[in-house]
Each structure stands twice: as C-alpha cells, then as structure tokens.
Coordinates of C-alpha atoms and ligand atoms in Angstrom, one line a residue:
M282 CA -77.0 170.5 -180.6
I283 CA -80.5 171.1 -179.2
N284 CA -80.5 173.5 -176.3
E285 CA -81.7 171.8 -173.1
K286 CA -83.8 174.8 -172.0
I287 CA -85.6 175.1 -175.3
F288 CA -86.1 171.3 -175.3
Q289 CA -87.8 171.4 -171.9
N290 CA -90.0 174.3 -172.9
V291 CA -91.2 172.6 -176.2
L292 CA -91.7 169.3 -174.4
S293 CA -93.8 170.9 -171.7
E294 CA -96.2 172.2 -174.3
F295 CA -97.3 168.6 -174.9
D296 CA -97.7 167.8 -171.2
S297 CA -101.1 166.3 -170.3
P298 CA -101.2 166.1 -166.5
L299 CA -104.1 164.5 -164.7
D300 CA -105.8 167.8 -163.8
S301 CA -105.9 168.8 -167.5
I302 CA -107.4 165.5 -168.7
R303 CA -109.9 165.6 -165.9
T304 CA -111.0 169.0 -167.1
V305 CA -111.3 167.7 -170.6
A306 CA -113.5 164.8 -169.4
E307 CA -115.8 167.2 -167.5
N308 CA -116.0 169.6 -170.4
F309 CA -116.7 166.8 -172.8
Q310 CA -119.5 165.6 -170.6
R311 CA -120.9 169.1 -170.3
D312 CA -120.9 169.5 -174.1
L313 CA -122.7 166.1 -174.4
Q314 CA -125.4 167.4 -172.0
L315 CA -125.7 170.6 -173.9
G316 CA -125.9 168.8 -177.2
L317 CA -129.0 167.0 -175.9
T318 CA -130.7 170.0 -174.3
S319 CA -129.4 173.1 -176.0
P320 CA -127.5 172.0 -179.1
Q321 CA -126.4 175.5 -180.3
D322 CA -124.3 175.8 -177.1
S323 CA -122.3 172.6 -177.6
S324 CA -119.2 172.2 -179.7
L325 CA -120.3 168.7 -180.5
K326 CA -122.6 168.2 -183.5
M327 CA -124.2 165.0 -182.1
L328 CA -125.7 163.9 -185.4
K329 CA -128.5 161.4 -185.6
S330 CA -127.5 158.2 -187.4
Y331 CA -131.1 156.7 -187.5
V332 CA -129.6 153.4 -186.4
G333 CA -129.4 151.7 -183.0
L334 CA -127.8 148.4 -182.1
P335 CA -128.1 145.3 -184.3
S336 CA -129.9 142.1 -183.1
G337 CA -127.0 139.9 -184.2
K338 CA -129.5 138.1 -186.5
E339 CA -128.5 140.2 -189.6
T340 CA -127.5 137.8 -192.4
G341 CA -126.9 137.8 -196.2
K342 CA -124.5 139.1 -198.8
F343 CA -123.8 142.9 -199.0
L344 CA -121.5 145.4 -200.6
A345 CA -119.7 147.8 -198.3
L346 CA -118.1 151.0 -199.5
D347 CA -115.6 152.6 -197.1
F348 CA -114.8 156.2 -197.9
G349 CA -113.2 158.7 -195.5
G350 CA -109.5 158.2 -195.2
T351 CA -106.5 158.1 -197.5
N352 CA -107.8 154.9 -199.2
V353 CA -111.2 153.9 -200.5
R354 CA -112.1 150.3 -200.1
V355 CA -115.0 148.2 -201.4
S356 CA -115.8 144.8 -199.9
L357 CA -118.3 142.1 -200.7
L358 CA -119.2 140.3 -197.5
R359 CA -121.5 137.6 -196.2
L360 CA -123.0 138.1 -192.8
D361 CA -123.6 134.8 -191.0
G362 CA -125.1 136.2 -187.8
F363 CA -123.9 136.8 -184.2
G364 CA -120.5 138.2 -185.0
K365 CA -119.7 135.8 -187.8
Y366 CA -119.0 137.0 -191.3
E367 CA -116.8 136.4 -194.3
I368 CA -115.2 138.8 -196.7
I369 CA -115.6 137.4 -200.2
K370 CA -113.7 140.1 -202.0
R371 CA -112.0 143.3 -201.1
V372 CA -110.5 145.9 -203.4
G373 CA -109.1 149.3 -202.5
E374 CA -107.2 152.2 -204.0
P375 CA -105.7 155.5 -202.7
L376 CA -107.7 158.6 -203.4
K377 CA -104.6 160.5 -204.2
V378 CA -101.4 159.5 -205.9
S379 CA -98.8 162.3 -206.2
G380 CA -98.2 163.3 -209.7
K381 CA -101.0 161.0 -211.1
Y382 CA -104.4 161.9 -209.7
D383 CA -106.0 163.6 -206.7
Y384 CA -109.8 163.1 -206.0
I385 CA -109.8 164.9 -202.7
G386 CA -108.1 168.2 -203.5
K387 CA -109.8 171.5 -204.4
G388 CA -109.1 170.8 -208.1
S389 CA -111.3 167.7 -208.2
T390 CA -115.1 167.5 -208.6
A391 CA -117.9 165.4 -207.2
V392 CA -118.5 163.7 -210.5
Q393 CA -114.8 162.7 -210.8
L394 CA -114.7 161.5 -207.2
F395 CA -117.9 159.4 -207.4
D396 CA -117.1 158.0 -210.8
F397 CA -113.9 156.8 -209.3
L398 CA -115.8 155.1 -206.4
A399 CA -118.2 153.5 -208.9
K400 CA -115.2 152.1 -210.8
I401 CA -113.9 150.4 -207.7
I402 CA -117.4 149.0 -206.9
D403 CA -117.4 147.6 -210.4
E404 CA -114.1 145.9 -209.7
A405 CA -115.4 144.4 -206.5
I406 CA -118.3 142.7 -208.2
D407 CA -116.2 141.7 -211.3
G408 CA -118.3 143.7 -213.7
N409 CA -121.5 141.8 -212.7
R410 CA -124.6 143.6 -214.1
D411 CA -127.2 140.9 -213.2
T412 CA -127.2 140.1 -209.5
E413 CA -128.8 142.8 -207.3
F414 CA -126.4 144.0 -204.5
Y415 CA -127.5 146.1 -201.5
L416 CA -124.7 148.5 -200.6
G417 CA -123.8 150.0 -197.2
H418 CA -121.8 153.2 -197.4
T419 CA -119.5 154.2 -194.7
F420 CA -119.1 158.0 -195.4
S421 CA -116.8 159.4 -192.7
F422 CA -117.6 163.1 -192.6
P423 CA -120.1 165.2 -190.7
S424 CA -123.5 164.6 -192.4
A425 CA -127.0 165.5 -191.7
Q426 CA -129.4 162.6 -191.9
E427 CA -133.2 162.2 -191.7
N428 CA -133.1 158.4 -192.2
L429 CA -130.6 155.6 -192.6
N430 CA -130.6 155.8 -196.4
D431 CA -129.3 159.3 -197.0
A432 CA -126.8 161.8 -195.7
R433 CA -126.1 165.3 -196.7
L434 CA -122.5 166.4 -196.3
I435 CA -122.4 169.4 -193.8
T436 CA -118.7 170.2 -194.3
W437 CA -115.5 168.5 -195.3
T438 CA -112.9 167.7 -192.6
K439 CA -109.4 166.1 -192.6
E440 CA -108.3 168.5 -195.3
F441 CA -110.6 167.0 -198.0
A442 CA -111.8 169.7 -200.4
T443 CA -113.4 168.1 -203.5
A444 CA -115.7 170.6 -205.1
N445 CA -119.5 170.3 -205.3
V446 CA -120.0 167.8 -202.6
V447 CA -120.8 170.0 -199.5
G448 CA -124.5 170.3 -199.2
E449 CA -125.3 167.3 -201.4
V450 CA -126.9 164.0 -200.6
V451 CA -124.0 161.6 -200.9
N452 CA -126.0 158.5 -201.9
D453 CA -127.6 160.5 -204.7
L454 CA -124.1 161.4 -206.0
L455 CA -123.2 157.7 -205.7
A456 CA -126.4 156.4 -207.3
N457 CA -125.8 158.8 -210.2
A458 CA -122.3 157.6 -210.7
L459 CA -123.4 154.0 -210.6
S460 CA -126.0 154.7 -213.3
R461 CA -123.4 156.5 -215.4
R462 CA -121.4 153.3 -215.3
G463 CA -124.5 151.1 -216.0
L464 CA -124.4 149.5 -212.5
F465 CA -128.2 149.6 -212.1
N466 CA -128.0 146.4 -210.0
V467 CA -126.1 148.1 -207.1
K468 CA -128.5 149.8 -204.7
P469 CA -127.0 152.1 -202.0
V470 CA -129.4 151.5 -199.1
A471 CA -127.6 152.8 -196.0
V472 CA -125.1 155.4 -195.1
I473 CA -123.3 155.7 -191.8
N474 CA -120.3 157.3 -190.2
D475 CA -117.2 155.2 -189.7
T476 CA -117.6 155.5 -185.9
V477 CA -121.1 154.1 -186.2
A478 CA -119.7 151.3 -188.4
V479 CA -117.3 150.4 -185.6
L480 CA -120.0 150.4 -183.0
L481 CA -122.3 148.2 -185.1
A482 CA -119.5 145.8 -186.0
A483 CA -118.5 145.5 -182.3
A484 CA -122.1 145.2 -181.0
Y485 CA -122.8 142.5 -183.6
K486 CA -120.5 140.3 -181.4
N487 CA -120.7 141.8 -178.0
P488 CA -123.7 143.3 -176.3
E489 CA -121.8 145.4 -173.7
I490 CA -120.5 147.9 -176.2
F491 CA -122.1 151.4 -176.5
I492 CA -119.3 153.6 -177.7
G493 CA -117.4 153.4 -181.1
S494 CA -114.5 155.5 -182.1
I495 CA -111.9 156.1 -184.8
L496 CA -108.3 157.2 -184.2
A497 CA -106.8 157.3 -187.7
T498 CA -106.4 160.0 -190.3
G499 CA -109.2 161.7 -188.3
H500 CA -110.7 161.3 -184.9
N501 CA -114.3 160.9 -183.9
T502 CA -116.6 159.0 -181.5
C503 CA -120.2 157.9 -181.5
Y504 CA -122.4 156.5 -178.7
L505 CA -125.8 154.9 -178.2
E506 CA -128.2 157.5 -176.7
P507 CA -131.1 155.7 -175.1
S508 CA -133.4 158.7 -174.8
I509 CA -133.8 159.3 -178.6
S510 CA -136.2 157.1 -180.6
G511 CA -136.8 156.8 -184.3
A512 CA -133.9 154.6 -185.2
V513 CA -133.9 151.1 -186.7
G514 CA -132.4 148.6 -184.4
S515 CA -132.6 148.6 -180.6
G516 CA -131.5 150.6 -177.5
G517 CA -132.0 154.1 -178.9
M518 CA -130.2 156.2 -181.4
I519 CA -126.5 156.1 -182.2
L520 CA -125.2 159.7 -182.2
N521 CA -122.2 160.7 -184.3
L522 CA -120.6 163.2 -182.0
E523 CA -118.2 164.7 -184.5
A524 CA -115.9 164.7 -181.5
G525 CA -113.0 166.0 -183.6
G526 CA -114.9 169.4 -183.5
F527 CA -114.8 169.5 -179.7
M528 CA -113.5 173.0 -178.8
N529 CA -113.2 173.2 -175.0
L530 CA -109.5 172.4 -174.9
T531 CA -106.3 174.2 -174.2
P532 CA -104.3 174.2 -177.4
N533 CA -100.6 174.9 -177.2
R534 CA -98.8 177.3 -179.5
F535 CA -98.0 174.6 -182.1
D536 CA -101.7 173.6 -182.2
S537 CA -102.6 177.2 -182.9
I538 CA -100.0 177.5 -185.7
L539 CA -101.2 174.2 -187.3
D540 CA -104.8 175.3 -187.1
A541 CA -104.1 178.7 -188.6
H542 CA -102.5 177.1 -191.7
S543 CA -105.1 174.3 -192.1
E544 CA -107.7 174.1 -194.9
Q545 CA -110.4 175.3 -192.4
P546 CA -109.0 177.3 -189.5
N547 CA -110.8 177.3 -186.1
T548 CA -112.6 174.0 -186.8
Q549 CA -111.8 170.4 -185.7
R550 CA -109.5 171.7 -182.9
F551 CA -109.6 168.4 -181.0
E552 CA -108.9 166.3 -184.2
K553 CA -106.0 168.6 -185.0
M554 CA -104.4 167.8 -181.6
V555 CA -104.8 164.0 -181.7
S556 CA -105.2 162.4 -185.2
G557 CA -102.9 160.9 -187.7
R558 CA -103.5 163.6 -190.3
Y559 CA -102.1 166.2 -188.0
I560 CA -99.7 164.8 -185.4
G561 CA -96.9 164.6 -187.9
E562 CA -97.3 168.3 -188.6
L563 CA -97.3 169.1 -185.0
F564 CA -94.1 167.1 -184.7
S565 CA -92.6 169.0 -187.6
L566 CA -93.5 172.4 -186.2
A567 CA -92.1 171.6 -182.7
L568 CA -88.9 170.1 -184.2
A569 CA -88.3 173.3 -186.3
E570 CA -88.3 175.2 -183.1
L571 CA -85.9 172.7 -181.4
L572 CA -83.5 172.8 -184.3
N573 CA -83.8 176.6 -184.5
E574 CA -85.0 176.5 -188.1
P575 CA -88.4 178.2 -187.7
D576 CA -89.1 178.6 -191.4
K577 CA -88.5 175.0 -192.3
H578 CA -91.3 172.5 -192.9
Y579 CA -89.9 168.9 -192.5
S580 CA -93.1 167.2 -193.6
L581 CA -92.9 164.4 -191.0
T582 CA -95.9 162.1 -190.9
S583 CA -97.6 160.0 -188.2
V584 CA -95.9 156.9 -189.8
D585 CA -92.5 158.6 -189.2
I586 CA -93.5 159.2 -185.6
S587 CA -94.4 155.6 -185.2
A588 CA -91.1 154.4 -186.7
I589 CA -89.1 156.8 -184.6
I590 CA -90.7 155.7 -181.3
S591 CA -90.6 152.0 -182.2
D592 CA -86.9 151.8 -182.7
D593 CA -84.7 151.9 -179.5
S594 CA -81.5 151.7 -181.5
F595 CA -82.1 155.2 -183.1
N596 CA -81.1 153.8 -186.5
T597 CA -84.5 154.4 -188.0
A598 CA -84.8 157.8 -186.3
K599 CA -81.4 158.7 -187.8
R600 CA -82.4 157.6 -191.3
I601 CA -85.8 159.4 -191.3
L602 CA -84.5 162.6 -189.7
T603 CA -81.4 162.8 -191.9
E604 CA -83.7 162.6 -194.9
K605 CA -86.4 165.0 -193.7
V606 CA -84.3 167.5 -191.8
G607 CA -81.5 167.4 -194.4
R608 CA -78.5 166.7 -192.2
E609 CA -77.3 164.1 -189.8
L610 CA -78.2 164.6 -186.1
E611 CA -76.2 163.6 -183.0
L612 CA -77.4 160.8 -180.8
D613 CA -78.3 163.1 -177.9
D614 CA -80.5 165.1 -180.3
L615 CA -82.1 162.0 -181.7
N616 CA -82.9 161.0 -178.1
K617 CA -84.6 164.3 -177.4
I618 CA -86.5 164.2 -180.7
R619 CA -87.8 160.7 -179.8
R620 CA -89.0 162.0 -176.4
L621 CA -90.8 164.8 -178.2
A622 CA -92.5 162.3 -180.6
S623 CA -93.6 160.2 -177.6
A624 CA -95.0 163.2 -175.7
I625 CA -97.2 164.1 -178.8
V626 CA -98.5 160.6 -179.0
I627 CA -99.1 160.3 -175.2
R628 CA -101.0 163.6 -175.2
S629 CA -103.2 162.3 -178.0
A630 CA -104.0 159.0 -176.2
R631 CA -104.8 160.8 -172.9
L632 CA -107.0 163.4 -174.5
V633 CA -109.0 160.8 -176.4
A634 CA -109.3 158.6 -173.2
A635 CA -110.6 161.7 -171.4
S636 CA -113.3 162.2 -174.0
F637 CA -114.3 158.5 -173.6
A638 CA -114.5 159.1 -169.8
G639 CA -116.8 162.0 -170.4
I640 CA -119.2 159.8 -172.5
I641 CA -119.1 156.9 -170.0
R642 CA -120.0 159.3 -167.1
Q643 CA -122.8 160.9 -169.2
R644 CA -124.3 157.5 -170.1
A645 CA -124.2 156.4 -166.5
G646 CA -125.9 159.5 -165.1
N647 CA -126.5 159.0 -161.4
N648 CA -126.0 155.2 -161.7
E649 CA -122.8 153.2 -161.2
I650 CA -120.6 152.9 -164.2
S651 CA -121.3 149.6 -165.9
A652 CA -118.5 147.3 -167.2
Q653 CA -118.0 148.0 -170.8
L654 CA -115.6 148.1 -173.7
I655 CA -115.1 151.0 -176.1
A656 CA -114.6 149.7 -179.7
V657 CA -111.9 151.6 -181.5
D658 CA -110.6 151.3 -185.0
G659 CA -107.9 153.2 -186.9
S660 CA -104.2 153.0 -187.7
V661 CA -103.1 155.3 -184.9
Y662 CA -104.9 153.3 -182.3
E663 CA -103.9 149.9 -183.8
K664 CA -100.3 150.6 -184.8
M665 CA -98.9 153.6 -183.0
P666 CA -96.7 152.6 -180.0
L667 CA -97.7 154.0 -176.6
V668 CA -101.4 154.7 -177.5
K669 CA -103.2 151.7 -175.9
E670 CA -101.2 151.7 -172.6
N671 CA -101.5 155.5 -172.2
M672 CA -105.3 155.3 -172.7
R673 CA -105.3 152.5 -170.1
R674 CA -103.2 154.6 -167.7
A675 CA -105.5 157.6 -168.2
F676 CA -108.6 155.4 -167.3
D677 CA -106.8 154.2 -164.2
Q678 CA -106.2 157.8 -163.1
L679 CA -109.7 159.1 -164.1
F680 CA -111.8 156.2 -162.9
G681 CA -109.9 155.1 -159.8
S682 CA -111.6 152.1 -158.3
N683 CA -114.0 151.8 -161.2
S684 CA -111.2 151.6 -163.8
A685 CA -111.1 147.9 -164.1
K686 CA -114.6 148.1 -165.6
I687 CA -113.4 150.1 -168.6
D688 CA -111.1 149.3 -171.5
T689 CA -110.7 149.8 -175.2
L690 CA -111.0 147.0 -177.8
L691 CA -109.6 147.0 -181.3
E692 CA -112.4 146.5 -183.9
N693 CA -110.4 146.5 -187.1
G694 CA -112.3 146.1 -190.3
G695 CA -115.3 147.7 -188.6
S696 CA -116.0 150.1 -191.5
A697 CA -116.8 147.3 -193.9
L698 CA -118.6 145.0 -191.5
G699 CA -120.5 147.9 -190.0
A700 CA -121.7 149.1 -193.4
A701 CA -122.9 145.6 -194.3
I702 CA -124.7 145.3 -191.0
A703 CA -126.4 148.7 -191.6
A704 CA -127.4 147.6 -195.1
A705 CA -128.9 144.5 -193.5
M706 CA -130.8 146.5 -190.9
T707 CA -132.4 148.8 -193.5
P708 CA -136.1 148.2 -193.5
Ligands
GLC903 C1 -113.4 163.3 -189.2 C2 -114.8 163.3 -189.7 C3 -115.7 162.2 -189.0 C4 -115.0 160.9 -189.0 C5 -113.5 161.0 -188.4 C6 -112.8 159.7 -188.5 O1 -113.4 163.7 -187.9 O2 -115.4 164.5 -189.6 O3 -117.0 162.1 -189.5 O4 -115.7 160.0 -188.2 O5 -112.8 162.0 -189.2 O6 -112.7 159.2 -189.8

C-alpha cells in the first residue's frame, strides 16, 4: 500500500501553481526579447525559417515529407487555395521496429535513414519516374537556415541519434538518396520545422493566427516576428523558437534524474518536462518512488498515461500497471497512481500555456492583446485527456479579463499541409 505521506510529497513535485506559471510566462517573454537583441543570452534558439505567412492563393500538386516523430509520412496533396486541399495519397512507416530495424538509433547512418525516406517517397508516387514533383520537407529538429530550400541540422533532439547527419544540409542528404534510387523527378524545394508547418497550415485558412506549436513526441513553438525581413510570404519572418530548449524553469527531482539519463543531458529541459517522449518516463520514475522500488524501470509511456487517466473504472489502469509493475495493485493505490498521472499531464499543459502567454505578450508589446488562436498539432495535445481544458484554465488565470481573446486550436495534419504550402511559396 502506498504511504500517504510519500504520495503527497511526490504529487507536490508536479504542482504548477499560478505563481510558478506566471514566472514561466515572464521568463519565456524575457528570453524572446533577448533572442532578438542579444541571442547568446537567451535559451531560445529562435531560428529563422525564411518564410512568412501564405497568401491563401497557393495552389497545385505537391509532395510532402514529414520527418521528426516516431513515424515518417509522405503525402501527395493538391492545394486548392484558401484553406482547401485534398490528400491524394498518403503512406507512412515507423522509423524503428523493435527487433527488425532502427533508423534513428546510434547504430544507423545518414545513408540508411535517407534511403529509407526515399523508398517511402517512391511508394507515395507509385514508382512514377516521369512527372516532376516539388517536395516540401517538414524536418522537425533544430536546423540553421539561410533560405527556405536548405537546412543544416544543428543537433538531434527527442533521443534521435543517427550518425553523420548533424552538421549536414538535410535536403542534400535527401536529394542524394533520391538520385541513388533514380528518383530524379522529385525535387526537394523547401524545408521547414513542424511548428512552422502548423502555422502555415492554420494561416492558410485563418488570418488571425501567428503562433504554431507541437505537443507530441517533442514540444516546440514558432511565431511570426514582424521586425525581421528577408522571408518569402508576408508579415515578417516565422521564427522556430526551439522552445523545448527553454531553460529558465524549476525542474523537480524527477526531471533532473530523467535529464541525467537522457541521450543529451542538460539540453531540452522544457521538452523533457512536457512532451510525449518523456512524460511516461517521468511517470515511471515517480511511480518507482511511490512503490518503494527505486531501482525499477517500469517503461510506462504517454499512451499508458492517457489510458490510465481516461478510464474511471480503473480496469485499464489495473491491466497496464499489473503488466508493467509486475504485480496487482489495490484500488486505493490505483487511485493515487491515476492522480499522479493527471498531475504530470496538468503540469505539462500549464507550462506550455505559460510559454504561449509569454509569446502573446511579447508580440503585443505595449498594445492591447489582439484576439487570436494558437494553432497546435500533436498527439499529446489532440488525444491526451486534461490537456486542452488545463491550457484554457491557465489562460484564464494568466490573462484575466483578456482571456476570452485567446484559445488554442487543433491543426492536425499540419505537417503535410504546411510542407506543401511551403513548397508552393518557394520562389
Ligand atoms: C523537438 C525539435 C523541434 C520540433 C519539436 C516537435 O523539440 O527539436 O525542432 O519542432 O521536437 O516535433
């Protein structure tokens, strides 16, 4: 039976009271300001995307490659203008299948990974070698860009570790793989971050959207910065914040243990507190303490968290926990464990909402906050219980009388649509 005192102590580690999220919003805003004026002092990378907002008039057929999570997807889409589009074909495969292959671990190479991507592109166009296809590439990692066509990977995140990709121009790697496969008719013309893709996709339909975000395997946000020129499209330059790297936070002891054991310690501290790749691990660590089995690793995932929270009857919780903990737990313990899972998710939602509040304030400057939606994509935002309502509640607390002006909006499928729009915007 879980000790009540230990339970309260572990639970309180995941508290996110108003004071703390207000500080996060202020610190986030300060890092945004520093990122514009004195970049070396900011924990936000604020990478230029070389794209601004679409006009809505982008049309035509494009290929979209979406690379950056557990699955890779390739879509052939037709843009019909002003938010309308049709997916003609979509194929996708996991990047790793236990016991079969793993293109994202340390043991894999750039050539193997990009040859796999080229194979999936080939499937999406049914082996066509005659028609010319322009391809937009959503590459969801921190990348340095000098134009919309190319991006150089700065560092892997989300525990990806494929060799020989860091420091390389990713569309060159892709173009080489396409030629190895004889796909000379596929032309990679644009490369964007997934957050940028979400913003482009949402802005294709709705002009009052300036912030795009992902809450999935990883977490990151971009926004339209009006003061920077040199981008195609309108309204300024979309900056990929690499928000997952935000550092001015107060991690708890579980966050610190998780970080110390991760592929790249002391990086992506925000992401490691909020995103799908990590919250299952946080849950496992905290649970090991609750059950007084400090050396155990239960390998619970964000999907397990979602299932445990969703089911009031505790049947699912019982099944999952019996399997992963290795013994049957009492109802009272299951109840406590469910409260722990909820607290982890609520903290994630509130911290992310606080970072959005920082961006909204920064964009508004001395002016009134304008009514706007924040476009968000990703499985944790879309499917995890408690996320949307806790973001909403955080906005109510942080914005007070202005809170009705702000909300989040699901933009699912943004990665493919955004990549096609970027390809269409390429000069
Ligand atoms: C990681 C990547 C970032 C991406 C995010 C969501 O934080 O570094 O580029 O946008 O995951 O996929």
